[in-house]
PDB file of C-alpha atoms in Angstrom:
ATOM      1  CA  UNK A   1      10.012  12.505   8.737  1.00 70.00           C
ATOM      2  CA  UNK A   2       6.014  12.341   7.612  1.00 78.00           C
ATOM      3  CA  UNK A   3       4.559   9.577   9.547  1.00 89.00           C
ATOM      4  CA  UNK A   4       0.587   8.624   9.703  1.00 95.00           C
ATOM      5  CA  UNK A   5      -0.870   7.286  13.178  1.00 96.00           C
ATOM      6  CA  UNK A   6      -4.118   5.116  13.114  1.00 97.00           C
ATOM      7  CA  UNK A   7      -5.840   4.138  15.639  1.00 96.00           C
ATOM      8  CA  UNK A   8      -7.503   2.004  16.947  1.00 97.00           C
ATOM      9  CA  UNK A   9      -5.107  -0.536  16.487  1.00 96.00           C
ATOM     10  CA  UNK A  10      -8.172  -3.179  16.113  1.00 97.00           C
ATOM     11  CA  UNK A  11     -11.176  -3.193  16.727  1.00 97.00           C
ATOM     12  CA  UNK A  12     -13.714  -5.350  17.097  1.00 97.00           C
ATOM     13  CA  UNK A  13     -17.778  -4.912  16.656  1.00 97.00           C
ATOM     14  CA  UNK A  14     -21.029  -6.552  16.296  1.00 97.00           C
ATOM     15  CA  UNK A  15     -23.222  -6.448  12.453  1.00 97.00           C
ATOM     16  CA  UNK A  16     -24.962  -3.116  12.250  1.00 97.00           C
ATOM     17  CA  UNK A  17     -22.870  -1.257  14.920  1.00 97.00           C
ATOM     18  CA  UNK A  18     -20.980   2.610  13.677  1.00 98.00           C
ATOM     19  CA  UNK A  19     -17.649   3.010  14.087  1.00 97.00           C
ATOM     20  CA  UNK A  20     -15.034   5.572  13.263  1.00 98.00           C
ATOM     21  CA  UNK A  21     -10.921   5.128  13.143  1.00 98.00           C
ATOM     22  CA  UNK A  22      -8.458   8.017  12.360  1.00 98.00           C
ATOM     23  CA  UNK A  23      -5.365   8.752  10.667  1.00 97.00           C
ATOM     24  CA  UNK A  24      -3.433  11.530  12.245  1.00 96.00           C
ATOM     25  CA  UNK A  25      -0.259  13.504  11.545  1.00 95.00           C
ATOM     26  CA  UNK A  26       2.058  16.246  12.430  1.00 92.00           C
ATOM     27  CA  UNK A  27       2.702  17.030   9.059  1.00 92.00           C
ATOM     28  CA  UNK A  28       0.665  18.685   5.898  1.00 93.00           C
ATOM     29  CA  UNK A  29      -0.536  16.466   3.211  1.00 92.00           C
ATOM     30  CA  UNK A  30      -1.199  17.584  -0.357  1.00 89.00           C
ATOM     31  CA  UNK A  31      -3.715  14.395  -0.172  1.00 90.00           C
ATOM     32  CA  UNK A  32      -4.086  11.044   1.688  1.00 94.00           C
ATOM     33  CA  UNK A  33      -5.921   7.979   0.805  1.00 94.00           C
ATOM     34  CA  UNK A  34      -7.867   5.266   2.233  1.00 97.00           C
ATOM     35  CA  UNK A  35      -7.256   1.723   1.296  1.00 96.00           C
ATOM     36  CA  UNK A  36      -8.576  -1.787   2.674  1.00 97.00           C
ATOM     37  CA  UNK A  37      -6.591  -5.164   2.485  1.00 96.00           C
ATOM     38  CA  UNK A  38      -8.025  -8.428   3.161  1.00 93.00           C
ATOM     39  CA  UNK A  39      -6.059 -11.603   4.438  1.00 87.00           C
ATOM     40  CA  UNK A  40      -4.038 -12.742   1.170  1.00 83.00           C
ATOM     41  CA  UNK A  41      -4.725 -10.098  -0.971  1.00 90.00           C
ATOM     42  CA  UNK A  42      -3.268  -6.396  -1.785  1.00 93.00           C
ATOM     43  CA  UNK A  43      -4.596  -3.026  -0.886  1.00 95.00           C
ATOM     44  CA  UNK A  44      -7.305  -1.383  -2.498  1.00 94.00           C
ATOM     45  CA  UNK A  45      -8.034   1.922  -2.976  1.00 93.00           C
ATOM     46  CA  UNK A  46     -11.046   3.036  -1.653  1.00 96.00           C
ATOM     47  CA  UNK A  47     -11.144   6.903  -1.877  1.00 95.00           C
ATOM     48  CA  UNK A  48      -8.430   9.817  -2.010  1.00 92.00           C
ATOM     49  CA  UNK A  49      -9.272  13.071  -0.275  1.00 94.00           C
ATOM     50  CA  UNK A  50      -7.518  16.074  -1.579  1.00 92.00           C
ATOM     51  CA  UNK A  51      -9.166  19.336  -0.212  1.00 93.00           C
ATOM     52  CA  UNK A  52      -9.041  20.758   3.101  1.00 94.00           C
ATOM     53  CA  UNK A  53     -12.525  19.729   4.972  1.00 95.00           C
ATOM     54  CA  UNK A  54     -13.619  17.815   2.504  1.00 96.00           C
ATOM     55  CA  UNK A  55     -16.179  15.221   2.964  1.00 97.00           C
ATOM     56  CA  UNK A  56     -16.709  11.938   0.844  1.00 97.00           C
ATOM     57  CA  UNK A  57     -19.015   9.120   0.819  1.00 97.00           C
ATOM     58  CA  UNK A  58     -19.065   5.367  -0.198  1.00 95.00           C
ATOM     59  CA  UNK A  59     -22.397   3.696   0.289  1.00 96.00           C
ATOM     60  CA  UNK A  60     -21.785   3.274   4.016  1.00 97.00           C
ATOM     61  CA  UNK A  61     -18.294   4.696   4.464  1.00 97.00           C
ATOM     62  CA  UNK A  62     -17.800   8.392   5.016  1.00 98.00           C
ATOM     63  CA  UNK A  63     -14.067  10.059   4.598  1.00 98.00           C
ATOM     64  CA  UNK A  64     -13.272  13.447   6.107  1.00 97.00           C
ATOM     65  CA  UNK A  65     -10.147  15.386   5.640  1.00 97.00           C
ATOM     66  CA  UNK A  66      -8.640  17.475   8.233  1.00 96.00           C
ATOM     67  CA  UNK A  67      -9.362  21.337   7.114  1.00 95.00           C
ATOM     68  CA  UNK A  68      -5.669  21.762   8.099  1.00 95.00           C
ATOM     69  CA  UNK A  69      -4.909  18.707   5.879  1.00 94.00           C
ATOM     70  CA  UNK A  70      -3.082  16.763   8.763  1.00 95.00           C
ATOM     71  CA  UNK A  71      -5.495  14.478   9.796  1.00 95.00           C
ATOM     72  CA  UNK A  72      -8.439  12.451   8.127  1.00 97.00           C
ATOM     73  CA  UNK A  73     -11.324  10.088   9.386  1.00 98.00           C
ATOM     74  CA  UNK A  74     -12.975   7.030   8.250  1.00 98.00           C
ATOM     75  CA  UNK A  75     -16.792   6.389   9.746  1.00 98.00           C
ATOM     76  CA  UNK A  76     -18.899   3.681   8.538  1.00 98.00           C
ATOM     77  CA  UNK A  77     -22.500   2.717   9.599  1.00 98.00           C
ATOM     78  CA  UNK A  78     -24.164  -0.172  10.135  1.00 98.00           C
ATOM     79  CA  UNK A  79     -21.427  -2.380   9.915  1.00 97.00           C
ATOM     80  CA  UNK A  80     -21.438  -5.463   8.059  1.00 97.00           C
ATOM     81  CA  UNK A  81     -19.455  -8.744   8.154  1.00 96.00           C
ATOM     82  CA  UNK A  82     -17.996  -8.158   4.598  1.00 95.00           C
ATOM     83  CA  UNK A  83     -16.420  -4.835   6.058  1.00 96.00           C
ATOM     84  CA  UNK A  84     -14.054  -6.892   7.696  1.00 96.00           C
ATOM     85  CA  UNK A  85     -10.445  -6.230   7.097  1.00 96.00           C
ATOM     86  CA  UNK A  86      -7.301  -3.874   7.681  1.00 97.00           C
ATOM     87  CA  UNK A  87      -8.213  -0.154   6.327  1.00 98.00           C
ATOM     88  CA  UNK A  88      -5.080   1.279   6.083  1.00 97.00           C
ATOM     89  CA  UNK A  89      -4.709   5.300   4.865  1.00 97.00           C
ATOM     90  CA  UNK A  90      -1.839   6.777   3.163  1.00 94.00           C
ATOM     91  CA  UNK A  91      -0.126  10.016   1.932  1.00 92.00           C
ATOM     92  CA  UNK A  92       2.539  10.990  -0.513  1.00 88.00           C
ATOM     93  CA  UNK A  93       6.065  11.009   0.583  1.00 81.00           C
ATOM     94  CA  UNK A  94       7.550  13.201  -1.439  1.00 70.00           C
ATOM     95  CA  UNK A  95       8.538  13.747  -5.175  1.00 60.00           C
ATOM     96  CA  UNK A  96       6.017  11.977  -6.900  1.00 56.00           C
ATOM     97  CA  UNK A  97       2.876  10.148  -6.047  1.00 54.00           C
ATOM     98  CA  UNK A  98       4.322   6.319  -6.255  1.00 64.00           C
ATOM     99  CA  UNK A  99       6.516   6.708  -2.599  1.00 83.00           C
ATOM    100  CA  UNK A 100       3.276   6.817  -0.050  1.00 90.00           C
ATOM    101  CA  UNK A 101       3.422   6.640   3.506  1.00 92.00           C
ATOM    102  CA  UNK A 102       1.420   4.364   5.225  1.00 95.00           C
ATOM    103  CA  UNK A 103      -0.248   3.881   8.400  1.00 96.00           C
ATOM    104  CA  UNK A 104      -0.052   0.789  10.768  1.00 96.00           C
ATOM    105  CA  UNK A 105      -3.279   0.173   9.465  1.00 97.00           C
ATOM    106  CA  UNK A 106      -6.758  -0.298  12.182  1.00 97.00           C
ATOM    107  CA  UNK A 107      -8.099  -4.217  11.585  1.00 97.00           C
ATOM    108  CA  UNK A 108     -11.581  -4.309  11.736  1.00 97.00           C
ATOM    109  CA  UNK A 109     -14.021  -7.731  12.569  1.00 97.00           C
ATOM    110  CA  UNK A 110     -17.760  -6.922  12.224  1.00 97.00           C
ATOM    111  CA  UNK A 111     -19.015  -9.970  13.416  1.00 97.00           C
ATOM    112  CA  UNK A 112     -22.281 -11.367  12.795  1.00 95.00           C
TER     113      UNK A 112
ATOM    114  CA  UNK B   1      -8.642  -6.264 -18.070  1.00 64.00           C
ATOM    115  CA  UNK B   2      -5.752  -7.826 -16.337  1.00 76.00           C
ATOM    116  CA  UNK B   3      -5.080  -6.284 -12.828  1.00 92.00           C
ATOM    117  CA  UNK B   4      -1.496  -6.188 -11.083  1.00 95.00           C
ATOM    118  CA  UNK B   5       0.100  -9.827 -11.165  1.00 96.00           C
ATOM    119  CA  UNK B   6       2.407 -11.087  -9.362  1.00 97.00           C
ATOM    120  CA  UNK B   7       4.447 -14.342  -9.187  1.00 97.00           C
ATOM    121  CA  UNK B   8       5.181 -16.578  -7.536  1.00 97.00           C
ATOM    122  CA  UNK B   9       2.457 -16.109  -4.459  1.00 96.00           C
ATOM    123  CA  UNK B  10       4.733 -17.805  -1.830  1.00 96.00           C
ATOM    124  CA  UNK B  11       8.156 -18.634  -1.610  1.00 96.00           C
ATOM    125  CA  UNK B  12      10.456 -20.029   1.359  1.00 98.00           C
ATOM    126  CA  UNK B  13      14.177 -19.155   1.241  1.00 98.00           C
ATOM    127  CA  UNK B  14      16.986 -19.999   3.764  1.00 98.00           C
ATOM    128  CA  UNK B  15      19.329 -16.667   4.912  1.00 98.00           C
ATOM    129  CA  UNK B  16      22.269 -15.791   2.720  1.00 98.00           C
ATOM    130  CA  UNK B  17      20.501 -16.999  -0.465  1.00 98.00           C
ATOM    131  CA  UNK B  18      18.979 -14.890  -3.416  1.00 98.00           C
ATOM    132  CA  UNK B  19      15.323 -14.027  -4.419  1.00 98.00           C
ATOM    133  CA  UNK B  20      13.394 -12.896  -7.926  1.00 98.00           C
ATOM    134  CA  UNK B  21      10.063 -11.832  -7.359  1.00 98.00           C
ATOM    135  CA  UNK B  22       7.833 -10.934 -10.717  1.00 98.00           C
ATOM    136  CA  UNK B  23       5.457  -7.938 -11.517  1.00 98.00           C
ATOM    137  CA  UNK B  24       3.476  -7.042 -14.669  1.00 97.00           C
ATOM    138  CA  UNK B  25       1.243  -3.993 -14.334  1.00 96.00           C
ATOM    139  CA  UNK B  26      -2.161  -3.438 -15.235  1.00 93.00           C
ATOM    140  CA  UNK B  27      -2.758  -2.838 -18.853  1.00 92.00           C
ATOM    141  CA  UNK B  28      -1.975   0.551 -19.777  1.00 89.00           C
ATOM    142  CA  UNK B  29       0.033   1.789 -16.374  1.00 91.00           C
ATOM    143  CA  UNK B  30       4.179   2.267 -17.318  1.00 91.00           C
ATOM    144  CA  UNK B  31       5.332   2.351 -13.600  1.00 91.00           C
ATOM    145  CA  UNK B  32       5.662   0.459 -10.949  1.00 94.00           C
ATOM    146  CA  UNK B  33       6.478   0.594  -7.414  1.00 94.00           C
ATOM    147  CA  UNK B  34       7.160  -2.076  -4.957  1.00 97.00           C
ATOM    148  CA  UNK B  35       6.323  -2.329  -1.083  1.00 97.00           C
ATOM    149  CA  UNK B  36       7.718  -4.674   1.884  1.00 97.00           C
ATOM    150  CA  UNK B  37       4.791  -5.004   4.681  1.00 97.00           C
ATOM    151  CA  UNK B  38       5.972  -6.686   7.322  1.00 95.00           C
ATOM    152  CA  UNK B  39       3.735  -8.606   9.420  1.00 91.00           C
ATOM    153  CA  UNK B  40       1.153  -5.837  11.744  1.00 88.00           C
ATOM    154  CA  UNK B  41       2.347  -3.135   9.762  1.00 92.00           C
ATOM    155  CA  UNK B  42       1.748  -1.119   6.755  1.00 94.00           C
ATOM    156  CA  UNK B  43       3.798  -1.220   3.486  1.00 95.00           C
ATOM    157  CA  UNK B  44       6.926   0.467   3.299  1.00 95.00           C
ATOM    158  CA  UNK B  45       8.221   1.738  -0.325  1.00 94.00           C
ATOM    159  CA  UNK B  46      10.908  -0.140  -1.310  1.00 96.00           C
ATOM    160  CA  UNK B  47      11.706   1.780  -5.020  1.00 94.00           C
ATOM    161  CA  UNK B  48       9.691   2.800  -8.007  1.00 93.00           C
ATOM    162  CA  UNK B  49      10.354   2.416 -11.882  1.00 94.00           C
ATOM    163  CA  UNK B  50       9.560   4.309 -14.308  1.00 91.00           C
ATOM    164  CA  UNK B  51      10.949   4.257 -18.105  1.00 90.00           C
ATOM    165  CA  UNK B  52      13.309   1.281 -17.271  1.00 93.00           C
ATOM    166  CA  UNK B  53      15.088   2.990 -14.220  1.00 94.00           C
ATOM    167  CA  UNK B  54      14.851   3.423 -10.543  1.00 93.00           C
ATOM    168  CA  UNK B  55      13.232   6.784  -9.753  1.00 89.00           C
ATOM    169  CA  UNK B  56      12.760   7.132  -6.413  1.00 89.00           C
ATOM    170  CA  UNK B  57      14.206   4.384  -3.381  1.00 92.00           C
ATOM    171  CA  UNK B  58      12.833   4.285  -0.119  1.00 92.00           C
ATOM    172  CA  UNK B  59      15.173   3.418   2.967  1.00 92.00           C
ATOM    173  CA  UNK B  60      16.197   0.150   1.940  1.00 96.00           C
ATOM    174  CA  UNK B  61      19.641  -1.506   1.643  1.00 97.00           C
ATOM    175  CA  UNK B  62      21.254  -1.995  -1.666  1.00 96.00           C
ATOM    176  CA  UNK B  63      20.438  -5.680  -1.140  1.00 98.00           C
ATOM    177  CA  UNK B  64      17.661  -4.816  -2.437  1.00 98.00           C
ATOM    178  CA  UNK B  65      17.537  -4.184  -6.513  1.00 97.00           C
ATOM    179  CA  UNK B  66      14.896  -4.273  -9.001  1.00 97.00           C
ATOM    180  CA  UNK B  67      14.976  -3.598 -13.074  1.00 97.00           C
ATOM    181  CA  UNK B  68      12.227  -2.761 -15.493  1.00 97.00           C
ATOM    182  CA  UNK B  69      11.771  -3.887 -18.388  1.00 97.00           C
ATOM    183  CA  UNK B  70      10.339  -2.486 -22.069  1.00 96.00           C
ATOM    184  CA  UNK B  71       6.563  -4.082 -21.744  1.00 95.00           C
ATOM    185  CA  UNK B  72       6.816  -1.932 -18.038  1.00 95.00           C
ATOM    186  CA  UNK B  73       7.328  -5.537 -15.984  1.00 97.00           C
ATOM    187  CA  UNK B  74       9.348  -5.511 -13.305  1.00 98.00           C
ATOM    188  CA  UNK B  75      11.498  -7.566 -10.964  1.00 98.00           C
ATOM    189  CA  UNK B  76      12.650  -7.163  -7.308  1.00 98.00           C
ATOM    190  CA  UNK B  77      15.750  -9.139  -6.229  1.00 98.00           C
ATOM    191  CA  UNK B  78      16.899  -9.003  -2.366  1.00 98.00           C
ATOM    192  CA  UNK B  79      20.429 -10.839  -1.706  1.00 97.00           C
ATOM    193  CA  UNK B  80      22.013 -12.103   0.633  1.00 98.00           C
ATOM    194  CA  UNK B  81      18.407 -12.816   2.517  1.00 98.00           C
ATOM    195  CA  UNK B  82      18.048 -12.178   6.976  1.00 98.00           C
ATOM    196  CA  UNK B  83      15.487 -13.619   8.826  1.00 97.00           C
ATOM    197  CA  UNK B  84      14.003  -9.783   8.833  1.00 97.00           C
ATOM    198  CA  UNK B  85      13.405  -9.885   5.190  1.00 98.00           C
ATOM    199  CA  UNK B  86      10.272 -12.649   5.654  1.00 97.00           C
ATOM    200  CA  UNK B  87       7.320 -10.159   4.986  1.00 97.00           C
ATOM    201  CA  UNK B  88       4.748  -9.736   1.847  1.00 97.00           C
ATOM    202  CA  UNK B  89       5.807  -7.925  -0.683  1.00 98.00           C
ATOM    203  CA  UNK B  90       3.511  -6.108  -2.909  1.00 97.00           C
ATOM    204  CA  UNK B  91       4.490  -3.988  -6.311  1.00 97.00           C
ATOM    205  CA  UNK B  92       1.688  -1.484  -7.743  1.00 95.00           C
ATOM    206  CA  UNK B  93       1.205  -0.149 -10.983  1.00 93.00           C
ATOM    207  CA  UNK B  94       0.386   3.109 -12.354  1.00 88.00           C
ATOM    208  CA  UNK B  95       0.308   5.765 -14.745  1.00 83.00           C
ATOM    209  CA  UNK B  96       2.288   8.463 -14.854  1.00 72.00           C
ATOM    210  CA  UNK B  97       0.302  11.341 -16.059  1.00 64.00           C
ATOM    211  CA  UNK B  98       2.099  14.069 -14.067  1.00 55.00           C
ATOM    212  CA  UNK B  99      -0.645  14.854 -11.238  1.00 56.00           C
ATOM    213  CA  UNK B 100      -1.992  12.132  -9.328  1.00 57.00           C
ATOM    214  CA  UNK B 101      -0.458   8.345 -10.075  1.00 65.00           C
ATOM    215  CA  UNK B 102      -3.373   6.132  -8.499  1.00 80.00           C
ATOM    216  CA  UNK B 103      -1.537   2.936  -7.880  1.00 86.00           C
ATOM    217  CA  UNK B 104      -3.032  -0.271  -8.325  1.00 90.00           C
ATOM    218  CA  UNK B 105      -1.563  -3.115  -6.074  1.00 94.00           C
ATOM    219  CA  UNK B 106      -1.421  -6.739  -6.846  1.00 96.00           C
ATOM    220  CA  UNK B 107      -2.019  -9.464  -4.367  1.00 95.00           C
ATOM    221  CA  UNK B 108       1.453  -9.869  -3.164  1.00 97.00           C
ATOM    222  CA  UNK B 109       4.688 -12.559  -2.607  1.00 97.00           C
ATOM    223  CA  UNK B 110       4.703 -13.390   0.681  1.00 97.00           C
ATOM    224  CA  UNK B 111       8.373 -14.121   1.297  1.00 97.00           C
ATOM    225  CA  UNK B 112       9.237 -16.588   4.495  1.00 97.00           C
ATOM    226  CA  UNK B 113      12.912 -16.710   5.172  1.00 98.00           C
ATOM    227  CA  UNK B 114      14.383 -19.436   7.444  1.00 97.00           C
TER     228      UNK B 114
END
Protein backbone atom coordinates (compact mmCIF):
# COMPACT_ATOMS: atom_id res chain seq x y z
CA UNK A 1 0.00 0.00 0.00
CA UNK A 2 1.62 3.62 -1.23
CA UNK A 3 1.19 5.91 1.61
CA UNK A 4 2.74 9.69 1.87
CA UNK A 5 3.98 10.94 5.46
CA UNK A 6 4.15 14.79 6.11
CA UNK A 7 5.41 16.26 8.67
CA UNK A 8 5.30 18.51 10.66
CA UNK A 9 1.94 17.93 11.55
CA UNK A 10 1.55 21.93 12.15
CA UNK A 11 3.44 24.32 12.48
CA UNK A 12 3.41 27.49 13.57
CA UNK A 13 5.78 30.73 12.68
CA UNK A 14 6.23 34.36 12.84
CA UNK A 15 5.94 36.85 9.19
CA UNK A 16 9.25 36.59 7.41
CA UNK A 17 10.54 33.38 9.13
CA UNK A 18 11.82 30.02 6.45
CA UNK A 19 10.45 26.97 6.89
CA UNK A 20 10.54 23.61 5.22
CA UNK A 21 7.91 20.44 5.62
CA UNK A 22 8.35 17.03 3.83
CA UNK A 23 6.50 14.39 2.23
CA UNK A 24 8.10 11.04 2.55
CA UNK A 25 7.52 7.50 1.30
CA UNK A 26 8.60 3.97 1.05
CA UNK A 27 7.45 3.66 -2.26
CA UNK A 28 8.49 5.09 -5.97
CA UNK A 29 6.44 7.75 -7.48
CA UNK A 30 6.17 8.39 -11.22
CA UNK A 31 5.30 12.11 -9.83
CA UNK A 32 3.81 13.82 -6.72
CA UNK A 33 2.22 17.11 -6.29
CA UNK A 34 1.89 19.88 -3.96
CA UNK A 35 -1.41 21.39 -3.19
CA UNK A 36 -2.68 24.06 -0.51
CA UNK A 37 -6.32 24.21 0.97
CA UNK A 38 -7.63 26.98 2.90
CA UNK A 39 -10.51 26.76 5.60
CA UNK A 40 -13.78 26.29 3.33
CA UNK A 41 -12.35 25.88 0.20
CA UNK A 42 -10.78 22.89 -2.06
CA UNK A 43 -7.22 22.07 -2.84
CA UNK A 44 -5.19 23.77 -5.21
CA UNK A 45 -2.57 22.74 -7.15
CA UNK A 46 0.43 24.42 -6.69
CA UNK A 47 3.22 22.52 -8.61
CA UNK A 48 3.80 18.77 -9.81
CA UNK A 49 7.34 17.44 -9.76
CA UNK A 50 8.04 14.66 -12.12
CA UNK A 51 11.88 14.07 -12.46
CA UNK A 52 14.20 12.61 -10.12
CA UNK A 53 16.12 15.69 -8.25
CA UNK A 54 14.32 18.06 -9.70
CA UNK A 55 14.02 21.46 -8.33
CA UNK A 56 11.06 24.01 -8.82
CA UNK A 57 10.26 27.41 -7.77
CA UNK A 58 7.13 29.60 -7.02
CA UNK A 59 7.94 33.15 -6.10
CA UNK A 60 8.81 32.16 -2.54
CA UNK A 61 8.12 28.43 -2.50
CA UNK A 62 10.77 25.99 -3.60
CA UNK A 63 9.76 22.09 -4.43
CA UNK A 64 12.41 19.38 -4.52
CA UNK A 65 11.92 15.85 -5.56
CA UNK A 66 13.67 13.02 -4.05
CA UNK A 67 16.43 11.82 -6.81
CA UNK A 68 15.11 8.34 -5.84
CA UNK A 69 11.56 9.72 -6.42
CA UNK A 70 10.31 8.67 -2.84
CA UNK A 71 10.39 11.68 -1.09
CA UNK A 72 9.85 15.50 -1.91
CA UNK A 73 10.22 18.89 0.04
CA UNK A 74 8.44 22.08 0.25
CA UNK A 75 10.68 25.31 1.59
CA UNK A 76 9.36 28.70 1.54
CA UNK A 77 11.07 32.00 2.65
CA UNK A 78 10.10 34.79 4.28
CA UNK A 79 6.89 33.71 5.26
CA UNK A 80 3.89 35.67 4.96
CA UNK A 81 0.45 35.72 6.65
CA UNK A 82 -1.37 34.87 3.32
CA UNK A 83 0.78 31.55 3.27
CA UNK A 84 -1.36 30.34 5.83
CA UNK A 85 -3.10 27.11 5.27
CA UNK A 86 -2.87 23.15 4.99
CA UNK A 87 -0.21 22.22 2.07
CA UNK A 88 -0.98 18.91 1.45
CA UNK A 89 1.26 16.74 -1.39
CA UNK A 90 0.06 13.90 -3.34
CA UNK A 91 0.99 11.01 -5.75
CA UNK A 92 -0.76 8.75 -8.16
CA UNK A 93 -2.24 5.60 -6.93
CA UNK A 94 -2.28 3.60 -9.59
CA UNK A 95 -3.94 3.19 -13.10
CA UNK A 96 -4.55 6.54 -14.05
CA UNK A 97 -3.81 9.94 -12.71
CA UNK A 98 -7.49 10.78 -11.10
CA UNK A 99 -6.92 8.06 -7.84
CA UNK A 100 -4.03 10.22 -5.85
CA UNK A 101 -2.79 9.53 -2.58
CA UNK A 102 -2.65 12.06 -0.19
CA UNK A 103 -0.79 13.10 2.74
CA UNK A 104 -2.19 14.11 6.23
CA UNK A 105 -1.40 17.36 5.10
CA UNK A 106 1.27 19.99 7.47
CA UNK A 107 -1.09 23.26 8.57
CA UNK A 108 0.81 26.18 8.48
CA UNK A 109 0.00 29.84 10.56
CA UNK A 110 2.50 32.59 9.61
CA UNK A 111 1.45 35.00 11.93
CA UNK A 112 1.97 38.57 11.74
CA UNK B 1 -14.36 30.35 -17.08
CA UNK B 2 -16.38 28.44 -14.62
CA UNK B 3 -14.19 26.41 -12.11
CA UNK B 4 -15.38 23.05 -10.33
CA UNK B 5 -18.95 23.64 -8.67
CA UNK B 6 -20.40 22.04 -6.33
CA UNK B 7 -23.83 22.01 -4.58
CA UNK B 8 -25.19 22.25 -2.06
CA UNK B 9 -22.10 23.70 0.28
CA UNK B 10 -23.52 22.19 3.55
CA UNK B 11 -25.91 19.74 4.37
CA UNK B 12 -26.99 17.99 7.81
CA UNK B 13 -28.44 14.46 7.60
CA UNK B 14 -29.57 12.09 10.44
CA UNK B 15 -27.96 8.19 10.17
CA UNK B 16 -29.83 5.70 8.05
CA UNK B 17 -31.04 8.40 5.60
CA UNK B 18 -29.86 9.12 1.91
CA UNK B 19 -27.63 11.90 0.36
CA UNK B 20 -27.18 13.57 -3.42
CA UNK B 21 -24.34 15.68 -3.63
CA UNK B 22 -23.82 17.70 -7.20
CA UNK B 23 -20.66 18.26 -9.42
CA UNK B 24 -20.20 20.03 -12.78
CA UNK B 25 -16.61 20.24 -14.00
CA UNK B 26 -14.70 22.95 -15.30
CA UNK B 27 -15.41 23.81 -18.85
CA UNK B 28 -13.74 21.57 -21.11
CA UNK B 29 -12.56 18.61 -18.47
CA UNK B 30 -14.87 15.09 -19.21
CA UNK B 31 -13.93 13.39 -15.83
CA UNK B 32 -14.41 13.60 -12.60
CA UNK B 33 -13.32 12.19 -9.44
CA UNK B 34 -14.65 12.55 -6.01
CA UNK B 35 -12.79 12.65 -2.50
CA UNK B 36 -14.06 12.16 1.29
CA UNK B 37 -11.56 14.24 3.72
CA UNK B 38 -12.36 13.64 6.91
CA UNK B 39 -11.68 16.11 9.46
CA UNK B 40 -7.29 16.38 10.12
CA UNK B 41 -6.78 14.35 7.25
CA UNK B 42 -6.21 14.36 3.63
CA UNK B 43 -8.74 13.32 0.90
CA UNK B 44 -9.30 9.87 0.23
CA UNK B 45 -10.56 8.81 -3.48
CA UNK B 46 -13.81 7.74 -3.33
CA UNK B 47 -14.36 6.77 -7.43
CA UNK B 48 -13.72 8.48 -10.71
CA UNK B 49 -15.94 8.85 -13.95
CA UNK B 50 -15.11 8.98 -17.01
CA UNK B 51 -17.46 8.56 -20.28
CA UNK B 52 -20.59 8.00 -18.04
CA UNK B 53 -19.07 5.05 -15.94
CA UNK B 54 -17.13 4.33 -12.86
CA UNK B 55 -13.47 3.78 -13.76
CA UNK B 56 -11.60 3.36 -10.96
CA UNK B 57 -13.16 3.02 -6.93
CA UNK B 58 -11.15 3.60 -4.07
CA UNK B 59 -11.81 1.53 -0.75
CA UNK B 60 -15.18 2.58 -0.15
CA UNK B 61 -18.40 0.63 0.57
CA UNK B 62 -20.99 0.17 -2.05
CA UNK B 63 -23.02 2.67 -0.01
CA UNK B 64 -21.39 4.77 -1.76
CA UNK B 65 -22.52 5.31 -5.69
CA UNK B 66 -22.14 8.02 -8.08
CA UNK B 67 -23.35 8.37 -12.01
CA UNK B 68 -22.22 10.67 -14.75
CA UNK B 69 -23.97 12.18 -16.87
CA UNK B 70 -23.65 13.34 -20.89
CA UNK B 71 -22.61 17.25 -20.18
CA UNK B 72 -19.67 15.22 -17.80
CA UNK B 73 -21.75 16.29 -14.33
CA UNK B 74 -21.75 14.09 -11.79
CA UNK B 75 -23.48 12.94 -8.63
CA UNK B 76 -22.33 11.08 -5.45
CA UNK B 77 -25.04 9.33 -3.38
CA UNK B 78 -24.00 7.58 0.09
CA UNK B 79 -27.01 5.47 1.76
CA UNK B 80 -27.85 4.38 4.53
CA UNK B 81 -25.62 7.40 6.26
CA UNK B 82 -23.14 6.52 9.94
CA UNK B 83 -22.04 9.06 12.03
CA UNK B 84 -18.42 8.29 10.23
CA UNK B 85 -19.65 9.53 6.98
CA UNK B 86 -19.75 13.49 8.38
CA UNK B 87 -16.59 14.77 6.46
CA UNK B 88 -16.14 17.28 3.27
CA UNK B 89 -16.43 15.93 0.29
CA UNK B 90 -14.75 17.31 -2.68
CA UNK B 91 -15.12 16.03 -6.58
CA UNK B 92 -12.34 17.32 -9.18
CA UNK B 93 -12.42 17.63 -12.70
CA UNK B 94 -10.15 16.87 -15.43
CA UNK B 95 -9.14 16.00 -18.74
CA UNK B 96 -8.31 12.97 -19.88
CA UNK B 97 -5.60 13.34 -22.38
CA UNK B 98 -3.79 10.05 -21.67
CA UNK B 99 -0.56 11.39 -19.70
CA UNK B 100 -1.03 13.58 -16.89
CA UNK B 101 -4.94 14.42 -15.77
CA UNK B 102 -4.31 17.70 -13.60
CA UNK B 103 -7.40 17.72 -11.50
CA UNK B 104 -9.10 20.72 -10.59
CA UNK B 105 -11.07 20.56 -7.21
CA UNK B 106 -14.10 22.48 -6.29
CA UNK B 107 -14.75 23.94 -2.91
CA UNK B 108 -16.47 21.03 -1.40
CA UNK B 109 -19.98 19.64 0.53
CA UNK B 110 -19.26 19.44 3.84
CA UNK B 111 -21.56 16.65 4.99
CA UNK B 112 -22.53 16.62 9.00
CA UNK B 113 -24.36 13.50 9.94
CA UNK B 114 -26.24 13.27 13.28
Amino acid sequence: TQLLEQSPQFLSIQEGENLTVYCNSSSVFSSLQWYRQEPGEGPVLLVTVVTGGEVKKLKRLTFQFGDARKDSSLHITAAQPGDTGLYLCAGPGGGSQGNLIFGKGTKLSVKP
Amino acid sequence: DAGVTQSPTHLIKTRGQQVTLRCSPKSGHDTVSWYQQALGQGPQFIFQYYEEEERQRGNFPDRFSGHQFPNYSSELNVNALLLGDSALYLCASSWRDGYQETQYFGPGTRLLVL
